[in-house]
Amino acid sequence: MMNSGPIKRSSVLLWIGVFLFLFGSAFAFAGWHAIHTEREYESGGRTVQGTILGKRIDESWDTDSKTKKRTKRTSYQVRYSFSPTGLPAIESSSSVSSEVYNSAKDGERIDIQYLAADPQNNRVAHQPEYVVGSVFLGVGSLILLIGAGLSG
């Protein structure tokens, strides 16, 4: 006969632990990927001059489901072309800061970074950014460990 009584506390903690473990794993992976990408650009990246072809601003609105407060998200994009060493020209685009966006003018030159092994993987050159990846990796790992501890 099945027990239809209250759910045991250990069962609830197990499911909370599993959820936190999976959530933390996703966060940690996102952080690891960001750090890995920066390292790839540092070790296998090339920098060349490209030409700005255009730019655009993408705006979207997010609504908090509880408070119904709307938040505007703005993304700045620069479209450019560049010629990887010994290869035909590539047209691409990249998200940039508002400062880079505001200073960019059509037809001007701009530094482009690309991976020598895969020139389709490219971006507007900038200083390596390890902070965001490190925060995601650290917070994700902490959540993952808490989840593992709860799930037992």
Short mmCIF file of C-alpha atoms in Angstrom, two decimals:
data_model
loop_
_atom_site.label_atom_id
_atom_site.label_comp_id
_atom_site.label_asym_id
_atom_site.label_seq_id
_atom_site.Cartn_x
_atom_site.Cartn_y
_atom_site.Cartn_z
CA MET A 1 0.00 0.00 0.00
CA MET A 2 1.31 3.48 -0.94
CA ASN A 3 1.94 6.07 1.67
CA SER A 4 -0.01 9.21 0.72
CA GLY A 5 1.14 11.17 3.75
CA PRO A 6 3.12 14.40 3.75
CA ILE A 7 6.21 14.64 1.57
CA LYS A 8 9.32 13.87 3.56
CA ARG A 9 11.69 16.74 4.23
CA SER A 10 14.60 14.72 2.86
CA SER A 11 12.77 14.29 -0.47
CA VAL A 12 12.19 18.04 -0.77
CA LEU A 13 15.83 18.76 0.06
CA LEU A 14 16.91 16.20 -2.53
CA TRP A 15 14.93 17.94 -5.30
CA ILE A 16 16.08 21.40 -4.20
CA GLY A 17 19.64 20.06 -4.22
CA VAL A 18 19.24 18.59 -7.70
CA PHE A 19 17.83 21.88 -9.00
CA LEU A 20 20.65 23.92 -7.43
CA PHE A 21 23.23 21.46 -8.73
CA LEU A 22 21.93 21.77 -12.31
CA PHE A 23 21.51 25.56 -12.08
CA GLY A 24 25.00 25.94 -10.61
CA SER A 25 26.44 23.67 -13.29
CA ALA A 26 24.97 25.87 -16.04
CA PHE A 27 26.33 29.02 -14.37
CA ALA A 28 29.77 27.47 -13.87
CA PHE A 29 29.86 26.27 -17.49
CA ALA A 30 28.95 29.76 -18.77
CA GLY A 31 31.81 31.21 -16.71
CA TRP A 32 34.26 28.57 -17.86
CA HIS A 33 33.25 29.18 -21.50
CA ALA A 34 33.78 32.96 -21.18
CA ILE A 35 37.25 32.45 -19.65
CA HIS A 36 38.12 29.81 -22.26
CA THR A 37 37.12 32.16 -25.09
CA GLU A 38 39.33 34.95 -23.71
CA ARG A 39 42.25 32.52 -23.47
CA GLU A 40 41.68 31.37 -27.06
CA TYR A 41 41.87 34.97 -28.29
CA GLU A 42 45.03 35.56 -26.24
CA SER A 43 46.83 32.44 -27.46
CA GLY A 44 45.49 31.90 -30.99
CA GLY A 45 44.10 35.28 -31.88
CA ARG A 46 45.31 37.63 -34.57
CA THR A 47 44.61 41.34 -34.78
CA VAL A 48 44.14 43.11 -38.12
CA GLN A 49 42.67 46.37 -39.32
CA GLY A 50 39.08 46.18 -40.50
CA THR A 51 36.70 48.73 -41.99
CA ILE A 52 33.47 49.81 -40.31
CA LEU A 53 30.52 49.16 -42.63
CA GLY A 54 27.73 50.31 -40.35
CA LYS A 55 26.33 50.24 -36.87
CA ARG A 56 23.00 49.74 -35.15
CA ILE A 57 21.36 49.82 -31.77
CA ASP A 58 19.15 46.91 -30.69
CA GLU A 59 16.68 47.67 -27.93
CA SER A 60 14.45 45.22 -26.16
CA TRP A 61 12.18 45.37 -23.16
CA ASP A 62 12.01 42.84 -20.33
CA THR A 63 9.07 42.69 -17.94
CA ASP A 64 9.48 41.35 -14.42
CA SER A 65 6.69 38.79 -13.97
CA LYS A 66 6.13 39.70 -10.31
CA THR A 67 6.44 43.49 -10.25
CA LYS A 68 5.40 44.07 -13.89
CA LYS A 69 8.23 46.60 -14.06
CA ARG A 70 9.67 47.03 -17.54
CA THR A 71 13.41 47.30 -18.10
CA LYS A 72 15.01 48.44 -21.33
CA ARG A 73 18.06 46.54 -22.58
CA THR A 74 20.28 48.21 -25.18
CA SER A 75 22.88 46.44 -27.31
CA TYR A 76 25.32 48.29 -29.56
CA GLN A 77 26.44 46.51 -32.75
CA VAL A 78 29.18 47.41 -35.22
CA ARG A 79 29.30 45.78 -38.66
CA TYR A 80 32.74 45.52 -40.29
CA SER A 81 34.83 43.75 -42.89
CA PHE A 82 38.38 42.49 -42.50
CA SER A 83 40.84 40.28 -44.36
CA PRO A 84 42.43 37.49 -42.35
CA THR A 85 46.05 36.92 -43.37
CA GLY A 86 46.04 35.08 -46.71
CA LEU A 87 42.25 34.65 -46.85
CA PRO A 88 39.37 36.47 -48.58
CA ALA A 89 37.59 39.32 -46.80
CA ILE A 90 34.96 38.48 -44.18
CA GLU A 91 31.97 40.62 -43.18
CA SER A 92 30.83 40.27 -39.60
CA SER A 93 29.41 42.18 -36.65
CA SER A 94 30.16 42.43 -32.97
CA SER A 95 28.58 43.80 -29.81
CA VAL A 96 30.56 46.74 -28.48
CA SER A 97 30.41 49.21 -25.60
CA SER A 98 28.49 52.45 -26.03
CA GLU A 99 31.84 54.30 -26.06
CA VAL A 100 33.15 52.29 -29.02
CA TYR A 101 29.78 52.61 -30.75
CA ASN A 102 29.68 56.40 -30.34
CA SER A 103 33.22 56.86 -31.64
CA ALA A 104 32.80 54.49 -34.63
CA LYS A 105 32.24 56.10 -38.05
CA ASP A 106 31.38 54.35 -41.30
CA GLY A 107 34.47 53.82 -43.45
CA GLU A 108 36.91 54.24 -40.56
CA ARG A 109 39.47 51.60 -39.63
CA ILE A 110 39.00 49.49 -36.51
CA ASP A 111 41.06 46.71 -34.90
CA ILE A 112 39.51 43.27 -35.32
CA GLN A 113 40.56 40.12 -33.48
CA TYR A 114 39.98 36.71 -35.04
CA LEU A 115 41.01 33.18 -34.24
CA ALA A 116 43.67 31.98 -36.67
CA ALA A 117 42.14 28.49 -36.68
CA ASP A 118 38.63 29.88 -37.34
CA PRO A 119 38.50 33.43 -38.77
CA GLN A 120 34.67 33.31 -38.70
CA ASN A 121 35.10 33.58 -34.93
CA ASN A 122 35.95 37.28 -34.64
CA ARG A 123 35.18 40.44 -32.69
CA VAL A 124 36.13 44.08 -32.32
CA ALA A 125 39.44 44.02 -30.44
CA HIS A 126 39.35 44.90 -26.75
CA GLN A 127 41.18 44.13 -23.54
CA PRO A 128 40.57 40.63 -22.15
CA GLU A 129 37.59 40.48 -19.81
CA TYR A 130 38.01 37.79 -17.19
CA VAL A 131 35.86 39.38 -14.47
CA VAL A 132 32.42 38.29 -15.73
CA GLY A 133 33.59 34.77 -16.52
CA SER A 134 35.29 34.46 -13.14
CA VAL A 135 32.18 35.66 -11.28
CA PHE A 136 29.95 33.21 -13.16
CA LEU A 137 32.39 30.37 -12.57
CA GLY A 138 32.75 31.18 -8.86
CA VAL A 139 29.05 31.71 -8.12
CA GLY A 140 28.07 28.71 -10.25
CA SER A 141 30.57 26.47 -8.47
CA LEU A 142 29.29 27.62 -5.07
CA ILE A 143 25.65 26.94 -6.04
CA LEU A 144 26.70 23.59 -7.52
CA LEU A 145 28.41 22.59 -4.24
CA ILE A 146 25.41 23.66 -2.15
CA GLY A 147 23.14 21.64 -4.44
CA ALA A 148 25.42 18.61 -4.19
CA GLY A 149 25.42 18.92 -0.40
CA LEU A 150 21.64 19.13 -0.20
CA SER A 151 21.07 16.23 -2.56
CA GLY A 152 23.28 14.14 -0.51
#
